[in-house]
Short mmCIF file of C-alpha atoms in Angstrom, two decimals:
data_model
loop_
_atom_site.label_atom_id
_atom_site.label_comp_id
_atom_site.label_asym_id
_atom_site.label_seq_id
_atom_site.Cartn_x
_atom_site.Cartn_y
_atom_site.Cartn_z
CA MET A 1 234.91 83.21 110.08
CA SER A 2 235.16 80.04 112.16
CA PHE A 3 232.85 77.13 112.39
CA LYS A 4 231.70 78.23 115.50
CA LYS A 5 231.20 82.10 115.55
CA LEU A 6 228.97 80.80 111.78
CA ALA A 7 227.06 77.71 114.51
CA SER A 8 226.22 80.73 116.72
CA LEU A 9 225.20 83.06 114.54
CA LEU A 10 222.94 80.24 112.86
CA LEU A 11 221.48 79.46 115.76
CA SER A 12 221.06 83.13 117.17
CA ALA A 13 219.65 84.16 113.93
CA ALA A 14 217.06 80.55 114.00
CA SER A 15 216.04 81.65 117.98
CA ALA A 16 214.52 85.36 116.65
CA VAL A 17 212.56 83.62 113.72
CA CYS A 18 211.27 81.81 116.79
CA MET A 19 210.65 84.24 118.73
CA THR A 20 208.69 86.34 116.45
CA ALA A 21 206.29 83.11 115.45
CA THR A 22 206.18 82.83 119.47
CA ALA A 23 204.71 86.71 119.20
CA SER A 24 203.42 87.15 115.87
CA ASN A 25 201.00 84.30 117.86
CA ALA A 26 200.41 85.97 120.98
CA GLN A 27 200.03 89.18 119.42
CA SER A 28 196.01 86.84 116.99
CA ALA A 29 192.86 87.91 118.45
CA SER A 30 190.02 85.95 118.01
CA THR A 31 186.14 86.40 116.95
CA THR A 32 184.67 83.21 117.68
CA MET A 33 182.73 82.73 120.16
CA SER A 34 181.45 80.18 123.16
CA GLY A 35 178.71 78.81 125.18
CA VAL A 36 179.83 78.02 128.23
CA ALA A 37 178.50 75.80 130.26
CA PHE A 38 180.48 74.08 134.21
CA GLY A 39 179.35 70.94 134.70
CA GLY A 40 177.55 69.69 131.57
CA SER A 41 174.05 68.73 131.28
CA SER A 42 173.09 68.57 135.59
CA LYS A 43 174.49 71.71 136.93
CA ALA A 44 174.61 74.77 134.04
CA THR A 45 174.24 73.84 129.90
CA SER A 46 175.30 76.08 126.95
CA THR A 47 173.87 74.98 123.52
CA LEU A 48 174.37 76.54 120.11
CA ILE A 49 170.92 77.28 118.84
CA THR A 50 170.78 79.32 114.97
CA PRO A 51 168.39 81.11 114.13
CA ASP A 52 167.29 82.52 116.97
CA PRO A 53 164.02 81.22 118.59
CA VAL A 54 162.70 85.43 118.44
CA TYR A 55 163.85 87.09 115.66
CA ARG A 56 164.78 83.69 114.08
CA LEU A 57 168.18 85.30 111.63
CA TYR A 58 170.60 85.22 114.45
CA GLN A 59 172.97 82.59 116.11
CA SER A 60 172.78 82.24 119.40
CA PHE A 61 173.01 79.77 122.58
CA LEU A 62 170.16 78.41 125.20
CA VAL A 63 172.05 78.74 128.04
CA ASN A 64 170.55 77.74 131.53
CA THR A 65 171.31 77.13 135.29
CA TYR A 66 169.96 74.22 137.61
CA LYS A 67 172.24 74.54 140.20
CA LEU A 68 172.68 78.11 141.05
CA ARG A 69 176.48 77.62 142.73
CA PHE A 70 176.70 77.51 138.61
CA ASP A 71 177.41 80.14 136.32
CA CYS A 72 176.29 79.73 131.89
CA GLY A 73 176.81 81.97 129.27
CA TRP A 74 178.74 83.14 126.51
CA ASN A 75 182.02 84.07 126.34
CA LEU A 76 183.60 86.48 123.81
CA PRO A 77 186.24 85.21 122.21
CA GLU A 78 186.15 80.90 122.66
CA ILE A 79 189.30 80.02 124.66
CA GLY A 80 192.46 78.58 123.19
CA LYS A 81 192.75 81.22 120.56
CA GLY A 82 195.70 83.09 119.80
CA ASN A 83 195.72 84.96 124.05
CA ASN A 84 192.31 84.77 124.13
CA ALA A 85 191.73 88.49 123.02
CA LEU A 86 188.99 90.01 120.19
CA PRO A 87 190.54 92.80 118.09
CA ASP A 88 191.09 96.60 119.01
CA VAL A 89 188.36 98.57 118.45
CA GLY A 90 188.96 101.16 120.10
CA GLY A 91 188.49 102.92 122.92
CA LEU A 92 185.21 100.95 124.44
CA GLU A 93 182.14 102.73 123.91
CA TYR A 94 179.19 100.54 124.26
CA PHE A 95 178.66 96.56 125.43
CA GLU A 96 175.34 95.86 123.86
CA PHE A 97 173.20 92.49 123.15
CA TYR A 98 169.76 90.98 123.23
CA TYR A 99 168.53 87.69 125.42
CA GLU A 100 165.53 86.09 124.81
CA VAL A 101 162.94 84.16 128.14
CA PRO A 102 160.81 81.81 126.35
CA ASN A 103 157.42 81.87 127.41
CA LEU A 104 156.51 85.77 127.41
CA GLY A 105 159.47 85.68 130.73
CA PRO A 106 160.05 88.05 132.73
CA SER A 107 163.40 89.76 133.10
CA ALA A 108 166.92 87.63 134.25
CA GLU A 109 168.49 91.27 134.69
CA ARG A 110 168.90 90.34 138.44
CA GLY A 111 170.85 87.05 137.06
CA ILE A 112 173.49 87.78 134.47
CA VAL A 113 177.07 90.16 134.89
CA VAL A 114 179.10 91.30 132.81
CA VAL A 115 182.74 90.74 132.89
CA ILE A 116 184.56 92.87 130.46
CA GLN A 117 188.96 92.78 130.77
CA THR A 118 190.60 95.25 128.92
CA ALA A 119 194.28 95.43 127.14
CA GLU A 120 195.61 97.12 131.11
CA GLY A 121 194.49 93.39 132.76
CA PHE A 122 192.14 94.19 135.02
CA SER A 123 188.85 92.75 135.41
CA ARG A 124 185.06 94.70 135.58
CA VAL A 125 181.61 94.44 135.88
CA ALA A 126 179.03 95.36 135.24
CA GLY A 127 174.85 94.25 136.40
CA ILE A 128 172.21 95.18 133.70
CA THR A 129 168.57 97.19 133.84
CA ALA A 130 165.72 95.14 132.53
CA THR A 131 164.44 97.25 129.53
CA THR A 132 160.82 96.91 127.90
CA PRO A 133 161.33 93.41 125.53
CA PHE A 134 159.90 93.39 122.33
CA ALA A 135 157.59 89.99 122.30
CA GLN A 136 157.43 87.94 119.27
CA ASN A 137 156.88 84.55 118.89
CA GLY A 138 155.90 83.25 122.44
CA TYR A 139 158.99 85.01 123.10
CA ASN A 140 160.30 88.05 125.18
CA ALA A 141 163.84 90.09 124.13
CA TYR A 142 165.95 91.93 125.84
CA HIS A 143 168.33 94.09 124.45
CA VAL A 144 170.99 95.04 126.88
CA THR A 145 172.89 98.36 126.39
CA LEU A 146 176.61 99.11 128.67
CA THR A 147 178.57 102.31 128.91
CA PRO A 148 182.07 102.47 130.14
CA GLN A 149 180.25 104.02 133.04
CA ASN A 150 178.33 100.88 133.87
CA PHE A 151 181.67 98.20 135.47
CA THR A 152 182.52 98.78 138.57
CA PRO A 153 185.91 100.08 139.05
CA ALA A 154 185.15 102.21 136.83
CA PHE A 155 187.50 102.38 133.54
CA ASN A 156 190.93 104.11 133.31
CA PRO A 157 190.03 107.09 131.04
CA ASP A 158 193.23 105.99 129.02
CA GLU A 159 192.61 102.15 129.27
CA LYS A 160 188.99 101.28 127.94
CA VAL A 161 190.74 98.90 124.62
CA VAL A 162 189.04 95.17 124.89
CA ARG A 163 189.99 91.98 125.44
CA THR A 164 187.98 89.99 126.69
CA ALA A 165 184.32 89.78 127.94
CA THR A 166 181.67 87.86 129.15
CA VAL A 167 178.10 87.29 129.63
CA ARG A 168 177.30 84.83 132.75
CA TYR A 169 173.74 83.91 133.76
CA ASN A 170 172.80 82.42 136.95
CA GLY A 171 169.17 82.64 137.63
CA ALA A 172 165.86 81.34 138.40
CA ILE A 173 163.65 81.61 135.47
CA GLY A 174 164.72 79.05 133.60
CA PRO A 175 166.80 78.77 130.07
CA ILE A 176 167.30 82.08 128.15
CA TYR A 177 168.69 82.45 125.35
CA LEU A 178 172.15 84.73 124.52
CA THR A 179 172.82 86.12 121.03
CA TYR A 180 173.80 90.06 118.78
CA PRO A 181 177.20 90.81 120.13
CA LEU A 182 177.67 94.62 119.50
CA ILE A 183 181.20 96.08 120.51
CA TRP A 184 181.37 99.96 119.92
CA GLY A 185 184.93 101.70 119.23
CA GLN A 186 185.97 105.00 118.55
CA ASN A 187 187.14 103.11 115.83
CA SER A 188 185.90 99.54 114.38
CA VAL A 189 182.19 97.67 115.48
CA LEU A 190 182.71 94.46 116.28
CA SER A 191 179.30 93.10 114.92
CA TRP A 192 177.51 90.41 115.29
CA THR A 193 178.24 89.03 111.53
CA ASP A 194 181.94 89.47 113.48
CA PHE A 195 181.20 86.30 114.99
CA SER A 196 181.37 82.11 114.04
CA ALA A 197 180.03 81.16 117.33
CA LYS A 198 181.84 77.30 118.47
CA ALA A 199 179.29 74.64 119.43
CA LEU A 200 181.31 72.58 121.81
CA PRO A 201 180.79 75.15 125.38
CA ASP A 202 184.49 75.95 126.92
CA PRO A 203 184.30 74.41 130.94
CA THR A 204 185.66 77.59 132.47
CA PHE A 205 185.12 81.29 131.49
CA VAL A 206 187.39 83.58 129.24
CA ASN A 207 188.04 86.60 131.63
CA ARG A 208 187.71 85.63 136.16
#
């Protein structure tokens, strides 16, 4: 075998290893969640608080919008981990979380939207409906449960693999705490215990 041909084969093999490593990196998934705050303290804030003020057990983000043109909230997962994808739970069945409002405050349903991006690349949006709050320690805690049917546009029945999820707050009732994410799938569940939290807020949401 000629030196030129041997060098060519070695180069091809090295390229293949590099491409395989890159592909493996691109397919990695993350359970690190992050707050999202646009524009810093003068426009919106997202501050990691642990434990949460109501149950005094869960990690949470205190989010607050000072100017109504700027959202704040949650990223699942944080920006910058692999290809910003969550571990695959199979077909989505439920997405759940709690939010807590100080001073026994009212529901923030008008100011919250949830955006889920699925494996085929499309994002779907859902508003939330108020539930009867659980009052404790001077806070009202509201439980939110969303099914695939709550989102617009409708989920494709064959494509319900969650890639990213965000909870976005742009409300006028003041600060709220986002806590306790749960993603139920046909194959497995991502519970709040699976997630770690990043203290530094992301500058944008992981999906559009």
